[in-house]
Short mmCIF file of C-alpha atoms in Angstrom, two decimals:
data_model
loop_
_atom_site.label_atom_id
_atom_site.label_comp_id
_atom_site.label_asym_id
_atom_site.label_seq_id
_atom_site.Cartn_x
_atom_site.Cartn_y
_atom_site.Cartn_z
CA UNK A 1 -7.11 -15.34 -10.29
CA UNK A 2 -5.72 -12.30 -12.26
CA UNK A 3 -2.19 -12.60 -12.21
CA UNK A 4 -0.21 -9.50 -13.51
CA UNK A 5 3.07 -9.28 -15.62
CA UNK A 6 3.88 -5.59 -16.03
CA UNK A 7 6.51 -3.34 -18.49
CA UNK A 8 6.65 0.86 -19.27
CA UNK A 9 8.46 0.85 -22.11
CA UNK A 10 10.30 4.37 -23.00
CA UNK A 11 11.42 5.10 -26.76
CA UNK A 12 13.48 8.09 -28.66
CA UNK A 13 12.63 8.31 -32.04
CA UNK A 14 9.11 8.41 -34.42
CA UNK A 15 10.83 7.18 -37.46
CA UNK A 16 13.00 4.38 -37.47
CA UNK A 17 15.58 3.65 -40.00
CA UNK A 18 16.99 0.39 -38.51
CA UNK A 19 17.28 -3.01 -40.82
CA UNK A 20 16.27 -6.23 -38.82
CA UNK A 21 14.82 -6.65 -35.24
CA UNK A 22 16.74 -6.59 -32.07
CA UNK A 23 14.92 -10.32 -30.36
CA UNK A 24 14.85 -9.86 -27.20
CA UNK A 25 14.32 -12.80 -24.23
CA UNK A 26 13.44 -11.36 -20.92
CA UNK A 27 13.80 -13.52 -17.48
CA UNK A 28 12.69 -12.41 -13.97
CA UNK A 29 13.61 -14.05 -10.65
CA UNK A 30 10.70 -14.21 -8.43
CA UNK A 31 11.92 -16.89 -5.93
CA UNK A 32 13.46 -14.07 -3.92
CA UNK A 33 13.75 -9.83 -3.73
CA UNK A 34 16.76 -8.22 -4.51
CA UNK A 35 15.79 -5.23 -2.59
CA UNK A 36 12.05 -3.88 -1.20
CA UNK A 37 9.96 -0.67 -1.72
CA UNK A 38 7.26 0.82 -0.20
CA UNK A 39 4.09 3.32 -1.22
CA UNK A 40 6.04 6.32 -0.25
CA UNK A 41 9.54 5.57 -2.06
CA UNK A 42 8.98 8.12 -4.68
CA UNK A 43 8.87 11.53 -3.17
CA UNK A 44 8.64 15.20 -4.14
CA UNK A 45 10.61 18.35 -3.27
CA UNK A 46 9.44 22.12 -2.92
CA UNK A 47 12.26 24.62 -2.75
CA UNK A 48 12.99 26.51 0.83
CA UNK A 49 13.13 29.90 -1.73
CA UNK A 50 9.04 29.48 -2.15
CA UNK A 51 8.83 30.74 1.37
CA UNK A 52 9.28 33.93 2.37
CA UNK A 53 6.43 36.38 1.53
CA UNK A 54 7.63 38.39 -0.93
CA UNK A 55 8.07 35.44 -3.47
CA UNK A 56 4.17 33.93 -3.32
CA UNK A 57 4.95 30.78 -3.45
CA UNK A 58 6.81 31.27 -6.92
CA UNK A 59 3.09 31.38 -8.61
CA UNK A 60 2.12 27.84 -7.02
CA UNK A 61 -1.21 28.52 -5.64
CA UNK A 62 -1.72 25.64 -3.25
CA UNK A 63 -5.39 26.45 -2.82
CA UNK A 64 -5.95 25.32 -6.72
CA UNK A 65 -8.22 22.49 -7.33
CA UNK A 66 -6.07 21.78 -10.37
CA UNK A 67 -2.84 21.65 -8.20
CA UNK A 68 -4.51 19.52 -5.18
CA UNK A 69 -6.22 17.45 -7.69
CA UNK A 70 -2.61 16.45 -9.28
CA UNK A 71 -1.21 16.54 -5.88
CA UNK A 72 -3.28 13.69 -4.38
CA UNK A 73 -2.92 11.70 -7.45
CA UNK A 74 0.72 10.96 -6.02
CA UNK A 75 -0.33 10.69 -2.54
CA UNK A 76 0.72 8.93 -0.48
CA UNK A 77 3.93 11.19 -0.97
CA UNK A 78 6.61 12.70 1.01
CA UNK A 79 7.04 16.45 0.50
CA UNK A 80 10.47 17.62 1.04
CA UNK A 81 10.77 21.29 1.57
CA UNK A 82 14.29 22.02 1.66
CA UNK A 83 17.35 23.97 -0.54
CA UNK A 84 19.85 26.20 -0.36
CA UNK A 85 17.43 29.41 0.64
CA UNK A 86 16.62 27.05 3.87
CA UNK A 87 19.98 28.25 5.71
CA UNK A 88 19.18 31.42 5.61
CA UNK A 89 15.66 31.55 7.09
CA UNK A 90 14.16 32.41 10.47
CA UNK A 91 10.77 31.57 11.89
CA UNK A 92 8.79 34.32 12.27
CA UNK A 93 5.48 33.37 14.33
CA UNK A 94 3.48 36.66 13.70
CA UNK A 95 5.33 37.44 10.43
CA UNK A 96 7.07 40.61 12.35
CA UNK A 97 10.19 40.89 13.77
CA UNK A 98 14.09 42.26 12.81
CA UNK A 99 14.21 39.90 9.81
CA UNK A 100 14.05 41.07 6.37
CA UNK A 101 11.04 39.82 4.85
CA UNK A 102 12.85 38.16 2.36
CA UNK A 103 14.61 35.85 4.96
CA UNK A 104 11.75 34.95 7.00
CA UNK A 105 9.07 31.76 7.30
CA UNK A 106 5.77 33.65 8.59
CA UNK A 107 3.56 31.53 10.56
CA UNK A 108 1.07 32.23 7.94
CA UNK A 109 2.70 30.60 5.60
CA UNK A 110 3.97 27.59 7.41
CA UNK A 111 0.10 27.30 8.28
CA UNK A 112 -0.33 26.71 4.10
CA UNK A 113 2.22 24.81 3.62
CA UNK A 114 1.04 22.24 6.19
CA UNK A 115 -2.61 22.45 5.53
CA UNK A 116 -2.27 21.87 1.82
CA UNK A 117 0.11 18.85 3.22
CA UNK A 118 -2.85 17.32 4.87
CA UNK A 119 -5.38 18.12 2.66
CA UNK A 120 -3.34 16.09 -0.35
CA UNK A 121 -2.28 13.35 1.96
CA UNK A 122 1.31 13.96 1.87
CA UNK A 123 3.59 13.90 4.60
CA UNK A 124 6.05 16.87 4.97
CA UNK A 125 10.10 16.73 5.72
CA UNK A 126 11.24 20.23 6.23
CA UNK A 127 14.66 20.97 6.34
CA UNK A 128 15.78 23.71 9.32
CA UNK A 129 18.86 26.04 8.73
CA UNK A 130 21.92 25.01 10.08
CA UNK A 131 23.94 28.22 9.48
CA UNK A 132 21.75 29.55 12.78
CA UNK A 133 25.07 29.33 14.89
CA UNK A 134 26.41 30.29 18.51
CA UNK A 135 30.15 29.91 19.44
CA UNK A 136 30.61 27.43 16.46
CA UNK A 137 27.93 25.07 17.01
CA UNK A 138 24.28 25.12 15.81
CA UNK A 139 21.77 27.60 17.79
CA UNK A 140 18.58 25.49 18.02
CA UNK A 141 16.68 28.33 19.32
CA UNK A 142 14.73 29.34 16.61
CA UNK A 143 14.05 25.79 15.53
CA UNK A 144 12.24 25.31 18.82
CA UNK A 145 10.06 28.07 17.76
CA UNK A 146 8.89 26.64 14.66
CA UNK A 147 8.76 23.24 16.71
CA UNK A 148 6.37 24.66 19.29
CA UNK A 149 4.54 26.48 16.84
CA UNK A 150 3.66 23.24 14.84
CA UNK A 151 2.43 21.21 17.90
CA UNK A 152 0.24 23.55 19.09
CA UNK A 153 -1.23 23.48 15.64
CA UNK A 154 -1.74 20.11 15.35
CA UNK A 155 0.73 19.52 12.48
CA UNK A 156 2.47 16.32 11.86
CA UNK A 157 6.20 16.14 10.53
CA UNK A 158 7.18 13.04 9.08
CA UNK A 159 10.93 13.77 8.97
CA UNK A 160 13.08 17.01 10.03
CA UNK A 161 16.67 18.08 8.32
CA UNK A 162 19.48 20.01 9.27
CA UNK A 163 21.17 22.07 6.90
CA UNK A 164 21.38 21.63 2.78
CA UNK A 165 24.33 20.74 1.06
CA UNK A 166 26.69 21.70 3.59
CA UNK A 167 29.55 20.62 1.33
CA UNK A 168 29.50 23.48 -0.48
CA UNK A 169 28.64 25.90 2.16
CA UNK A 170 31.88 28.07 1.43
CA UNK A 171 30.79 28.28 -2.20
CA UNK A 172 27.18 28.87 -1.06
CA UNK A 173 27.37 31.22 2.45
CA UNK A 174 30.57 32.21 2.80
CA UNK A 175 30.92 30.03 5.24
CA UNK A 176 32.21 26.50 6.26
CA UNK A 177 31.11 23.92 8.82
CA UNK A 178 33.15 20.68 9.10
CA UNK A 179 31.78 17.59 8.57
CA UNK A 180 33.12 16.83 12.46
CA UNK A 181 31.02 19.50 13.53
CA UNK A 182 27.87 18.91 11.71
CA UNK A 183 27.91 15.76 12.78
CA UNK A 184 28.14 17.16 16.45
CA UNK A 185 24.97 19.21 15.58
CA UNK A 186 23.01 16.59 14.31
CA UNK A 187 23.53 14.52 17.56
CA UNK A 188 22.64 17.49 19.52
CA UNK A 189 19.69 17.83 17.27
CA UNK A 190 18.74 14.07 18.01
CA UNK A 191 19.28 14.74 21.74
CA UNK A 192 16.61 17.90 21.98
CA UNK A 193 14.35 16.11 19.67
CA UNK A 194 14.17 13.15 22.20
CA UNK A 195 13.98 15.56 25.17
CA UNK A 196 11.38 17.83 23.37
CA UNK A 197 7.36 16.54 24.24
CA UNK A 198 5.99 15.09 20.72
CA UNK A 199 9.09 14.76 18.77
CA UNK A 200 10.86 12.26 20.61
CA UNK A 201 10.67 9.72 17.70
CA UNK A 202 10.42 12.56 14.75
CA UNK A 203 13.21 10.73 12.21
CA UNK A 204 16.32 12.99 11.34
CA UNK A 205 17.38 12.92 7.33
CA UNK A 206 20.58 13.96 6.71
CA UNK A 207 23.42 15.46 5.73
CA UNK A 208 22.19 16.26 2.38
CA UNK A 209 25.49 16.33 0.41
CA UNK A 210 26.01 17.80 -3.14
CA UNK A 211 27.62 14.56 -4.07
CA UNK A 212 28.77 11.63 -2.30
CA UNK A 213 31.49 10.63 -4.80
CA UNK A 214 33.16 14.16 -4.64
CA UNK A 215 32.12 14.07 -0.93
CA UNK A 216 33.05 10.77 0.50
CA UNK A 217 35.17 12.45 3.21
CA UNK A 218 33.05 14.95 4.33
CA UNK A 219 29.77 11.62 4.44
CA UNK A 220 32.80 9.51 6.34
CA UNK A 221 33.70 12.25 8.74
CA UNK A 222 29.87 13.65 9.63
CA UNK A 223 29.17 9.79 10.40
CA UNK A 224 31.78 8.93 12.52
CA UNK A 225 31.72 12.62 14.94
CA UNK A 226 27.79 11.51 15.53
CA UNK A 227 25.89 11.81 12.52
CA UNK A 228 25.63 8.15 12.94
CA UNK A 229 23.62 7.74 15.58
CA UNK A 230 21.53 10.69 14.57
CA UNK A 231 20.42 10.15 11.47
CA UNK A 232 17.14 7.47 10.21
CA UNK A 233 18.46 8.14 6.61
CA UNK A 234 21.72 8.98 4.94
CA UNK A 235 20.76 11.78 2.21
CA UNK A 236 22.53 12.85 -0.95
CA UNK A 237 21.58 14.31 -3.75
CA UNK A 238 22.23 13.83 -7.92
CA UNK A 239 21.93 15.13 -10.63
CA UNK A 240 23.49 13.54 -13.80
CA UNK A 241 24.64 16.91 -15.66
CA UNK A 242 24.74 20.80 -15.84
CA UNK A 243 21.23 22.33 -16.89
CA UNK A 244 22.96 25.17 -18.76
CA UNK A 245 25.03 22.61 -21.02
CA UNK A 246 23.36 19.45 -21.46
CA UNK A 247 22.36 18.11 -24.82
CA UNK A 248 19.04 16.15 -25.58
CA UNK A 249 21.68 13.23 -26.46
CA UNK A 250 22.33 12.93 -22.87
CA UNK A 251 19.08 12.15 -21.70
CA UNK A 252 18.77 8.84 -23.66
CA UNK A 253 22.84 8.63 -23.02
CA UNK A 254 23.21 4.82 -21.42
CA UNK A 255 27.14 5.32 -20.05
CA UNK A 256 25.44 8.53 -18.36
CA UNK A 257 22.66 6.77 -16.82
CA UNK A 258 24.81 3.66 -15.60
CA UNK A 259 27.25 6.70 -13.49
CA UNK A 260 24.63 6.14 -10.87
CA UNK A 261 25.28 2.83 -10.30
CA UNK A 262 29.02 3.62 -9.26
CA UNK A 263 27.50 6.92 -7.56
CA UNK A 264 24.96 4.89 -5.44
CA UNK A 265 27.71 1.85 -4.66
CA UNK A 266 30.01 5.38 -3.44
CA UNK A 267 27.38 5.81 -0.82
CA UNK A 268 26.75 2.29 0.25
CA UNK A 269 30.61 1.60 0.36
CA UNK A 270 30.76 4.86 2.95
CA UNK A 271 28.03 4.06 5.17
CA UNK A 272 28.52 0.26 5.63
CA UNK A 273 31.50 0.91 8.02
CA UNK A 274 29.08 3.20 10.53
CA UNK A 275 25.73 2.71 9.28
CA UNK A 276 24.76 -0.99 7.74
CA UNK A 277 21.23 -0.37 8.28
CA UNK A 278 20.72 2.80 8.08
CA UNK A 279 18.59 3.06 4.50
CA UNK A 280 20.22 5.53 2.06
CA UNK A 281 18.11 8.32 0.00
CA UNK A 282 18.17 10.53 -3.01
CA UNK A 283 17.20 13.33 -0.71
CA UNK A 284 16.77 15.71 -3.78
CA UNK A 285 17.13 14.72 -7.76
CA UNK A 286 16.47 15.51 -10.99
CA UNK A 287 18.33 15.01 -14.48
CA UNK A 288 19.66 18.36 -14.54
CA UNK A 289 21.28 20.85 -12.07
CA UNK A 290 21.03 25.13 -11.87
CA UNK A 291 17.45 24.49 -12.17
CA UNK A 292 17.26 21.41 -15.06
CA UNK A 293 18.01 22.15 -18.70
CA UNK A 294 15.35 24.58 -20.70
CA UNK A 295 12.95 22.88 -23.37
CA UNK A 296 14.26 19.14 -22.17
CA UNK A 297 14.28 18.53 -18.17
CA UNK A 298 10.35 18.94 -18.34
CA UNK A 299 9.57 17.26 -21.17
CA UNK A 300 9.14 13.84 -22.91
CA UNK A 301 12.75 13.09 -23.30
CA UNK A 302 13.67 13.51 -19.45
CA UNK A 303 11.64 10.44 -18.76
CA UNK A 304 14.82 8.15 -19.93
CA UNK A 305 16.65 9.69 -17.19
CA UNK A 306 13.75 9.70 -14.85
CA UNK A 307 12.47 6.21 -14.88
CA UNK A 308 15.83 4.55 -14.98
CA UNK A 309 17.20 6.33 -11.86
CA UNK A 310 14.02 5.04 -10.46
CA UNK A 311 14.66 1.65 -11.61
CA UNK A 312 18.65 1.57 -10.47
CA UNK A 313 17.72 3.64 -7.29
CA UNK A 314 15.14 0.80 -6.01
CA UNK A 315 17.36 -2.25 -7.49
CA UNK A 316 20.28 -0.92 -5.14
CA UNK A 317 18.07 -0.64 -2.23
CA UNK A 318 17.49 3.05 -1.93
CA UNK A 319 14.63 3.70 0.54
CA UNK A 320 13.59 6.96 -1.08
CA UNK A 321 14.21 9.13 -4.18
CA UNK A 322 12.72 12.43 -3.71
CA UNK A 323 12.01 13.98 -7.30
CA UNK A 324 13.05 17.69 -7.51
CA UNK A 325 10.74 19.13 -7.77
CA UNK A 326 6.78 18.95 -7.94
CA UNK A 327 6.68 22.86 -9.15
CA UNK A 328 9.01 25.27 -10.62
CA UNK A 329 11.98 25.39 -12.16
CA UNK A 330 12.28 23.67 -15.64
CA UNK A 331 12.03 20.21 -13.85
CA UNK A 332 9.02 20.53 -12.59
CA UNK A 333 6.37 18.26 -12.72
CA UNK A 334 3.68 20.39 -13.43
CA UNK A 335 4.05 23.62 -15.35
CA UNK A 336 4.92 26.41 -13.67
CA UNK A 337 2.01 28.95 -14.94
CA UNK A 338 -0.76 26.78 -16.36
CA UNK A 339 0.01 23.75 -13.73
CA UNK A 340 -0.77 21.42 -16.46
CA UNK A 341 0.87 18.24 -15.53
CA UNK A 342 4.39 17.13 -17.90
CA UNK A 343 4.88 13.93 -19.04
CA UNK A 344 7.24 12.94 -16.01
CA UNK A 345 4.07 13.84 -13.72
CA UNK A 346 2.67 10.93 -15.18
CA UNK A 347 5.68 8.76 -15.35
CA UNK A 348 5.69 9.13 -11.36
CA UNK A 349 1.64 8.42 -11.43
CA UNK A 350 2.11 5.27 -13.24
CA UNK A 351 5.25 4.30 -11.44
CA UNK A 352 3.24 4.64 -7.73
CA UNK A 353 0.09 2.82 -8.69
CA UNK A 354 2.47 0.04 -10.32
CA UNK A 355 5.06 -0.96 -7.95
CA UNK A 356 5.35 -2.01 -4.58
CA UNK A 357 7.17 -4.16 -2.61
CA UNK A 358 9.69 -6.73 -4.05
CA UNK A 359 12.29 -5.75 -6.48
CA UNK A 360 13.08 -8.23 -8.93
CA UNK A 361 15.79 -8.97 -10.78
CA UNK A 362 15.49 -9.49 -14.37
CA UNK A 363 17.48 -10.73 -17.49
CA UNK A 364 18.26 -10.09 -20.81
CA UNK A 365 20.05 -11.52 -23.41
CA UNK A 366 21.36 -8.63 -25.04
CA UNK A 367 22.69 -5.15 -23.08
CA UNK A 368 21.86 -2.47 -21.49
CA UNK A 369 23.04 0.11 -24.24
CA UNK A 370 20.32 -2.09 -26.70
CA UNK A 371 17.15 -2.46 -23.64
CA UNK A 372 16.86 -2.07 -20.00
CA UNK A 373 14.74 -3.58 -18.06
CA UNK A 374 13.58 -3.55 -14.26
CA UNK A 375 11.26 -5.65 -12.38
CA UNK A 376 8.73 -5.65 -9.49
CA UNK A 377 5.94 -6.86 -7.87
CA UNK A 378 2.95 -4.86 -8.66
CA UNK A 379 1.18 -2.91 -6.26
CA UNK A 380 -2.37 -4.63 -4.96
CA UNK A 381 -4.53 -1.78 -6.72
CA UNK A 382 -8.27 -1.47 -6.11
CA UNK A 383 -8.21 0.26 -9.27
CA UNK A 384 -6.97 -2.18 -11.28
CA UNK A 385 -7.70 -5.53 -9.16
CA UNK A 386 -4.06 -6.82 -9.42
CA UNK A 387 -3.27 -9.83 -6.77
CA UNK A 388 -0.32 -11.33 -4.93
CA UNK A 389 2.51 -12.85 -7.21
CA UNK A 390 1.86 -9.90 -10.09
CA UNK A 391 4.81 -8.82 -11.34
CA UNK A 392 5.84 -4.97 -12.98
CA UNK A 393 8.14 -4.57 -15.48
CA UNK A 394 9.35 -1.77 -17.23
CA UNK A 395 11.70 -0.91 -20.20
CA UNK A 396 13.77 1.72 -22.00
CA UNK A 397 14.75 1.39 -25.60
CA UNK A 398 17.30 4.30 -25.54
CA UNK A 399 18.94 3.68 -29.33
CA UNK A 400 17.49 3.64 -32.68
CA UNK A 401 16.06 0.19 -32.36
CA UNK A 402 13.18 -1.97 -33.39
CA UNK A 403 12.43 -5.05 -30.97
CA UNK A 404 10.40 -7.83 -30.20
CA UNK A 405 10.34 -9.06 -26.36
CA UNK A 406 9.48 -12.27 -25.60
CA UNK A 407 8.54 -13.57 -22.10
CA UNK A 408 9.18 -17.11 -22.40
CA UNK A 409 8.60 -18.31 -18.41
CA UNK A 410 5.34 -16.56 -18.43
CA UNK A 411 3.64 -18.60 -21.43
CA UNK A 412 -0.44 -18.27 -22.40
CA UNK A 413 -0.81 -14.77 -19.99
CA UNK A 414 -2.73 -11.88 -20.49
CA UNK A 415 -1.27 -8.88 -20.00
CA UNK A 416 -2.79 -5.28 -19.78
CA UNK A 417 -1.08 -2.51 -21.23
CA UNK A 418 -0.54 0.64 -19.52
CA UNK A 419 1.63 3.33 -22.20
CA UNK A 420 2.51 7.05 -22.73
CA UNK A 421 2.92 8.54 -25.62
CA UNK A 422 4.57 12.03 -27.06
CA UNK A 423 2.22 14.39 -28.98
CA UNK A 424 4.73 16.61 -29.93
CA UNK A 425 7.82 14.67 -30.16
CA UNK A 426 10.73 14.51 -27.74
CA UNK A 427 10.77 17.38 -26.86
CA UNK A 428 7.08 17.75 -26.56
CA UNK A 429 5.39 18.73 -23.06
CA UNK A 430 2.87 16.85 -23.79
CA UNK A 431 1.72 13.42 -23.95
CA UNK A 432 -1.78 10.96 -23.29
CA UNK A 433 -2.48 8.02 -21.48
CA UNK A 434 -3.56 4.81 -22.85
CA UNK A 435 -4.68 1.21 -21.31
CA UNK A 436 -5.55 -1.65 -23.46
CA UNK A 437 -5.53 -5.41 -23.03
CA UNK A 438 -3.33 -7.59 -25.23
CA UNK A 439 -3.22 -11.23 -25.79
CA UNK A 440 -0.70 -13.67 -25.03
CA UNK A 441 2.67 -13.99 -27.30
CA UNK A 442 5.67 -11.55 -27.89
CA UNK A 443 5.31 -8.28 -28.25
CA UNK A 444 6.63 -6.08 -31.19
CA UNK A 445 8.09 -2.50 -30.37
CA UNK A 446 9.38 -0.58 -33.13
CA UNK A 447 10.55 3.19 -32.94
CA UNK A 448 9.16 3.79 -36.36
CA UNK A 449 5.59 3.18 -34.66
CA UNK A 450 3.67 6.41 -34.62
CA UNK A 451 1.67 6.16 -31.28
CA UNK A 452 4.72 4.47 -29.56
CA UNK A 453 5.71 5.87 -26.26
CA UNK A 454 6.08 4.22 -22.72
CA UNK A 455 3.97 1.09 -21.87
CA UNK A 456 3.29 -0.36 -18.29
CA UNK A 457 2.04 -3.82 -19.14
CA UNK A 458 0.31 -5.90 -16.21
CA UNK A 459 0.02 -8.94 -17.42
CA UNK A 460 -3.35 -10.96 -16.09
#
């Protein structure tokens, strides 16, 4: 039986200048999960502002082989197409009507949108604009329209929103709506979903908050006025720091990743009085806000940030983290003219044919400023022939640090070796993938290595 151990290990630096080794003893319980995944826990996001006409998508052809090619290589995926642009569009069947073109979804182009959905095996969750309104409370009217539309097309929808970041709607629109009052909406919304032929069990997401820390109130109020018994996922989103200001310190910054723990626990501590079951999402995320941070939010570097909100998101029992986004911007994961995959493209390709299932959690004798370290089962792969009982681990050396990790309850195993590795530095968009097969022991990592990078090992 092939039994598999595996690790991505992330590091900063090509030359190292640290004395000594950092000897590192890693532990995983697998007696019980501390939380559980499934196949579709990493998402992606498209922006609502690809959609009307005028704008082409932003570039993104989504009849290129190259960009359906990378496309099902995540699959299977959720798509979320959603944003600030969202609440302020209107469904347009025939493409003609009083709308400006530059505030209207044609038919023709929810018809791409959902055929390049099926084609890639992804399943789409398309957020509807709120801010259509009638004596103070949401106008559904138009969102039957595009409802109608889509069943007598045949589409699917695997999740519906209402409204984006509704928090900051005076900042935004112009406008407010109060949490009491989009809660309201959203168990209206529920109501004519259940009353409407072929959506009666289409799940609500919502309320899609800038921030649930800054926002508890506004999360508290929207659940208790009927958001509760609306929603089949509390959504939020995050983002650790200002695009326009970050540093490439930040993105290997430990204190900065560990604010999502206390971000997270914000959530949980909210919805627990209202909502104990009902699973919590990153409904959009990336490392940097206004668009992610030039020359750093689509390279190498941004995987730190990347792969440890993956690894605190699924530890605290987050039922989806939907990356923003799969094109455009400078977070993308592909580039936004050659649609060359980045290196966090294959951070999420790795991470999806990895991991499944059980979270783990895992030890260390040292802290999380030195190593940090998550834990899985590994995903039952007929690419890679993995069985029951593997285990995925994965690590970030975020300091200046040379290390040797040793596995001492998991004596004599093989282990495969699954790494990434810069081309052109940190900052590099660039990067290759490597698998080899090691033997048994402890394993050496030093920053000072040339062709050192990130490394999923599966042990077996």
């Amino acid at each position: 039986m092939k039994v598999a151990l595996s690790a991505l290990l992330l590091v900063t630096t090509f030359i190292s200048h640290t004395a000594g080794v950092v000897h590192v003893h890693v532990t995983v319980t697998t007696t019980h999960a501390v939380s559980i995944t499934d196949d579709l826990f990493v998402g992606v996001t498209l922006d609502s502002s690809l959609l009307p006409t005028p704008k082409h998508w932003g570039g993104l052809d989504l009849n290129s082989h190259k960009v359906r090619t990378l496309a099902r290589g995540l699959s299977p995926c959720y798509l979320r197409i959603g944003g600030t642009a969202g609440d302020t569009l209107t469904f347009l069947p025939t493409g003609h009507g009083t709308v400006d073109s530059s505030r209207a979804l044609t038919g023709a182009t929810w018809d791409a949108a959902n055929r390049f959905v099926q084609d890639v095996n992804w399943k789409l969750i398309f957020g509807l604009n709120v801010l259509k309104r009638k004596d103070g409370h949401w106008d559904p009217y138009n969102a039957q329209k595009l409802l109608e539309y889509t069943k007598a097309k045949g589409y699917h929808l695997a999740g519906l929103e209402l409204g984006n970041e509704p928090d900051i709607f005076l900042g935004q629109h112009n406008i407010t709506v109060s949490a009491s009052q989009l809660g309201r909406d959203y168990y209206n919304f529920k109501k004519l979903l259940q009353s409407t032929p072929g959506y009666e069990k289409t799940p609500i997401f919502g309320p899609d908050m800038t921030s649930v820390t800054r926002s508890g109130k506004y999360l508290t109020d929207f659940l208790r006025a009927g958001g509760d018994k609306a929603v089949h996922g509390i959504t939020f989103h995050h983002y650790y720091t200002n695009g326009h200001t970050a540093h490439l310190s930040d993105f290997t910054n430990t204190k900065l990743m560990d604010t999502l723990v206390s971000y997270i626990q914000s959530g949980i501590d909210v919805s627990r009085h209202t909502n104990p079951h009902t699973p919590l999402w990153l409904g959009e995320t990336s490392s940097c806000h206004h668009g992610g941070a030039p020359g750093m939010s689509n390279r190498y570097v941004a995987g730190f940030l990347w792969l440890d909100k993956l690894g605190i998101a699924a530890r605290m029992g987050l039922k989806g983290v939907l990356r923003q986004d799969f094109y455009a911007g400078t977070y993308g994961l592909i580039d936004h003219q050659t649609f060359d995959p980045l290196p966090d493209y294959w951070l999420t390709v790795l991470y999806k044919r990895l991991v499944e299932g059980a979270v783990l959690s895992v030890n260390t004798n040292h802290g999380n400023s030195t190593i940090r370290a998550y834990a899985h089962c590994t995903k039952r792969s007929t690419s890679y022939g993995y069985v029951p009982g593997s285990v995925t681990m994965y690590f970030l050396l975020p300091t200046d640090t040379t290390a040797s990790i040793n596995f001492p309850q998991f004596p004599g195993q093989h282990v495969d070796v699954f790494w990434l590795k810069p081309v052109d530095g940190l900052t590099g968009s660039s990067c290759c993938s490597v698998r080899n097969k090691h033997g048994q022991g402890s394993w050496w990592w030093s920053r000072s290595w040339r062709w050192k990078g990130s490394w999923w090992w599966p042990w077996g």
